[in-house]
Amino acid sequence: MPYPGITFCPISDDDMPFLYEVFVSTRTDELAPLGWTDEQIDAFLRPQFHAQHTHYNAYFDGATYDLILLDEQAIGRLYLYRTDTELRILDIALLPSHRQQGIGGALLQDLLDEARAAQKIVGIYVEKFNPALRLYQRLGFREMEDTGVYYRMEWSAEAPSPAQGT
């Protein structure tokens, strides 16, 4: 278990309001300078949320879409696509009240351990302004591509960790 009390549960249609809440929480800092009302933010983000959800389901057949539970209470989401060579993190996000507590790092370390055991890489796209970018770098993820808004990052057991030097 990566973190005491953490479990996972496959998402269902009933979870969409919670998943939208998590999605909105990841965009709050980005939208704050605009001074929009809650209604304007909702009108802007709701179509993006639905487009993202539709995209993941259309292009990542066989991915797992899970709620992250802490003591059986939903606190975030983990969308993961496993291939023969890669664990691709489609999305990992926690509600703000559960960030900066080591939960995300523990979840990521668990995925890195799985990848190491299976001799796979771990891939993720990370927005350049995402505060979690520093966590990914500390864990040994490397920037593979700059797509403009995102970095495509990879972790590999063969790559030296930041502590070992590069």
Short mmCIF file of C-alpha atoms in Angstrom, two decimals:
data_model
loop_
_atom_site.label_atom_id
_atom_site.label_comp_id
_atom_site.label_asym_id
_atom_site.label_seq_id
_atom_site.Cartn_x
_atom_site.Cartn_y
_atom_site.Cartn_z
CA MET A 1 0.00 0.00 0.00
CA PRO A 2 1.54 3.29 -1.08
CA TYR A 3 0.00 5.42 1.68
CA PRO A 4 -1.97 4.33 4.76
CA GLY A 5 -5.70 4.23 4.06
CA ILE A 6 -5.40 4.67 0.27
CA THR A 7 -7.46 2.41 -1.98
CA PHE A 8 -8.82 2.69 -5.50
CA CYS A 9 -12.27 2.27 -6.97
CA PRO A 10 -13.21 2.25 -10.67
CA ILE A 11 -15.13 5.37 -11.63
CA SER A 12 -18.80 5.20 -12.57
CA ASP A 13 -21.22 7.66 -14.12
CA ASP A 14 -22.29 8.59 -10.59
CA ASP A 15 -18.76 9.91 -9.95
CA MET A 16 -18.86 12.55 -12.69
CA PRO A 17 -19.74 15.46 -10.37
CA PHE A 18 -16.80 14.58 -8.12
CA LEU A 19 -14.46 14.10 -11.07
CA TYR A 20 -15.50 17.50 -12.39
CA GLU A 21 -14.77 19.02 -8.97
CA VAL A 22 -11.26 17.52 -9.10
CA PHE A 23 -10.77 18.80 -12.66
CA VAL A 24 -11.88 22.34 -11.70
CA SER A 25 -9.53 22.30 -8.69
CA THR A 26 -6.58 21.72 -11.02
CA ARG A 27 -7.44 24.84 -13.03
CA THR A 28 -8.29 27.29 -10.22
CA ASP A 29 -4.87 28.97 -10.01
CA GLU A 30 -4.66 29.30 -13.77
CA LEU A 31 -8.07 31.00 -14.05
CA ALA A 32 -7.93 33.15 -10.90
CA PRO A 33 -6.29 36.18 -12.60
CA LEU A 34 -9.20 36.41 -15.05
CA GLY A 35 -11.65 37.46 -12.34
CA TRP A 36 -14.41 35.30 -13.80
CA THR A 37 -17.58 34.42 -11.93
CA ASP A 38 -18.26 30.81 -10.97
CA GLU A 39 -20.76 30.65 -13.83
CA GLN A 40 -18.16 31.84 -16.36
CA ILE A 41 -15.61 29.35 -15.05
CA ASP A 42 -18.17 26.56 -15.28
CA ALA A 43 -19.13 27.55 -18.84
CA PHE A 44 -15.45 27.49 -19.80
CA LEU A 45 -14.37 24.31 -17.98
CA ARG A 46 -17.35 21.98 -18.32
CA PRO A 47 -16.89 21.44 -22.09
CA GLN A 48 -13.15 20.89 -21.53
CA PHE A 49 -13.86 18.30 -18.86
CA HIS A 50 -16.26 16.43 -21.13
CA ALA A 51 -13.85 16.64 -24.08
CA GLN A 52 -11.01 15.28 -21.94
CA HIS A 53 -13.12 12.42 -20.62
CA THR A 54 -14.34 11.54 -24.13
CA HIS A 55 -10.78 11.70 -25.51
CA TYR A 56 -9.36 9.39 -22.85
CA ASN A 57 -12.09 6.83 -23.42
CA ALA A 58 -11.75 6.99 -27.21
CA TYR A 59 -7.95 6.78 -27.42
CA PHE A 60 -6.94 4.71 -24.40
CA ASP A 61 -9.05 1.59 -24.62
CA GLY A 62 -8.26 -0.63 -21.67
CA ALA A 63 -7.02 2.15 -19.41
CA THR A 64 -8.03 2.12 -15.76
CA TYR A 65 -10.01 5.09 -14.48
CA ASP A 66 -10.03 5.08 -10.70
CA LEU A 67 -11.08 7.23 -7.81
CA ILE A 68 -8.35 7.63 -5.21
CA LEU A 69 -9.92 6.94 -1.83
CA LEU A 70 -8.53 7.81 1.58
CA ASP A 71 -10.31 5.87 4.30
CA GLU A 72 -13.07 5.20 1.76
CA GLN A 73 -13.55 8.93 1.01
CA ALA A 74 -12.90 10.08 -2.58
CA ILE A 75 -9.95 12.50 -2.67
CA GLY A 76 -8.77 12.35 -6.29
CA ARG A 77 -8.46 10.46 -9.53
CA LEU A 78 -5.87 8.27 -11.21
CA TYR A 79 -6.22 7.41 -14.88
CA LEU A 80 -3.59 4.92 -16.03
CA TYR A 81 -2.88 3.22 -19.35
CA ARG A 82 -0.67 0.15 -19.24
CA THR A 83 1.07 -1.15 -22.36
CA ASP A 84 3.77 -3.77 -22.85
CA THR A 85 6.46 -1.10 -22.48
CA GLU A 86 4.92 1.78 -20.56
CA LEU A 87 2.76 2.89 -17.68
CA ARG A 88 1.24 6.09 -19.01
CA ILE A 89 -0.29 8.34 -16.40
CA LEU A 90 -3.17 9.97 -18.23
CA ASP A 91 -4.19 11.95 -15.18
CA ILE A 92 -3.41 12.04 -11.49
CA ALA A 93 -4.99 14.72 -9.33
CA LEU A 94 -5.95 15.21 -5.72
CA LEU A 95 -8.37 17.66 -4.17
CA PRO A 96 -6.50 20.70 -2.79
CA SER A 97 -7.14 19.63 0.82
CA HIS A 98 -5.11 16.46 0.21
CA ARG A 99 -2.17 17.97 -1.66
CA GLN A 100 1.26 18.56 -0.11
CA GLN A 101 0.82 15.64 2.32
CA GLY A 102 2.93 13.02 0.58
CA ILE A 103 -0.02 11.18 -0.94
CA GLY A 104 0.80 12.01 -4.56
CA GLY A 105 4.47 11.19 -4.06
CA ALA A 106 3.58 7.85 -2.48
CA LEU A 107 1.21 7.00 -5.33
CA LEU A 108 3.83 7.90 -7.91
CA GLN A 109 6.51 5.89 -6.10
CA ASP A 110 4.19 2.88 -6.14
CA LEU A 111 3.80 3.28 -9.93
CA LEU A 112 7.58 3.61 -10.34
CA ASP A 113 8.07 0.43 -8.32
CA GLU A 114 5.56 -1.38 -10.56
CA ALA A 115 7.33 -0.09 -13.68
CA ARG A 116 10.75 -1.05 -12.35
CA ALA A 117 9.58 -4.61 -11.60
CA ALA A 118 8.04 -4.92 -15.09
CA GLN A 119 10.97 -3.13 -16.82
CA LYS A 120 8.68 -0.43 -18.20
CA ILE A 121 8.95 3.33 -18.49
CA VAL A 122 6.45 5.71 -16.90
CA GLY A 123 5.18 8.52 -19.08
CA ILE A 124 3.14 11.62 -18.35
CA TYR A 125 2.31 15.00 -19.86
CA VAL A 126 2.73 17.79 -17.30
CA GLU A 127 1.64 21.39 -17.74
CA LYS A 128 4.63 23.72 -17.43
CA PHE A 129 3.03 25.72 -14.61
CA ASN A 130 1.90 22.65 -12.62
CA PRO A 131 3.40 22.79 -9.10
CA ALA A 132 3.77 18.98 -9.23
CA LEU A 133 6.42 19.39 -11.94
CA ARG A 134 9.07 19.67 -9.19
CA LEU A 135 7.87 16.39 -7.69
CA TYR A 136 8.20 14.60 -11.03
CA GLN A 137 11.71 16.00 -11.46
CA ARG A 138 12.71 14.90 -7.94
CA LEU A 139 11.46 11.39 -8.67
CA GLY A 140 13.67 11.22 -11.76
CA PHE A 141 11.25 12.05 -14.57
CA ARG A 142 13.03 13.67 -17.51
CA GLU A 143 11.67 16.13 -20.05
CA MET A 144 11.48 14.33 -23.38
CA GLU A 145 9.56 16.91 -25.38
CA ASP A 146 8.28 20.46 -25.01
CA THR A 147 4.85 20.61 -26.64
CA GLY A 148 4.24 24.27 -25.83
CA VAL A 149 1.89 24.01 -22.86
CA TYR A 150 3.10 20.61 -21.65
CA TYR A 151 6.30 18.70 -21.10
CA ARG A 152 6.17 15.08 -22.15
CA MET A 153 8.10 13.42 -19.35
CA GLU A 154 9.41 9.91 -18.83
CA TRP A 155 10.85 7.94 -15.99
CA SER A 156 13.02 4.92 -16.62
CA ALA A 157 14.70 2.58 -14.14
CA GLU A 158 17.80 2.65 -16.36
CA ALA A 159 18.18 6.43 -16.20
CA PRO A 160 20.29 7.70 -13.32
CA SER A 161 18.29 9.33 -10.56
CA PRO A 162 18.91 13.03 -9.86
CA ALA A 163 20.83 12.01 -6.72
CA GLN A 164 23.20 9.92 -8.86
CA GLY A 165 23.87 12.76 -11.30
CA THR A 166 23.26 12.90 -15.02
#
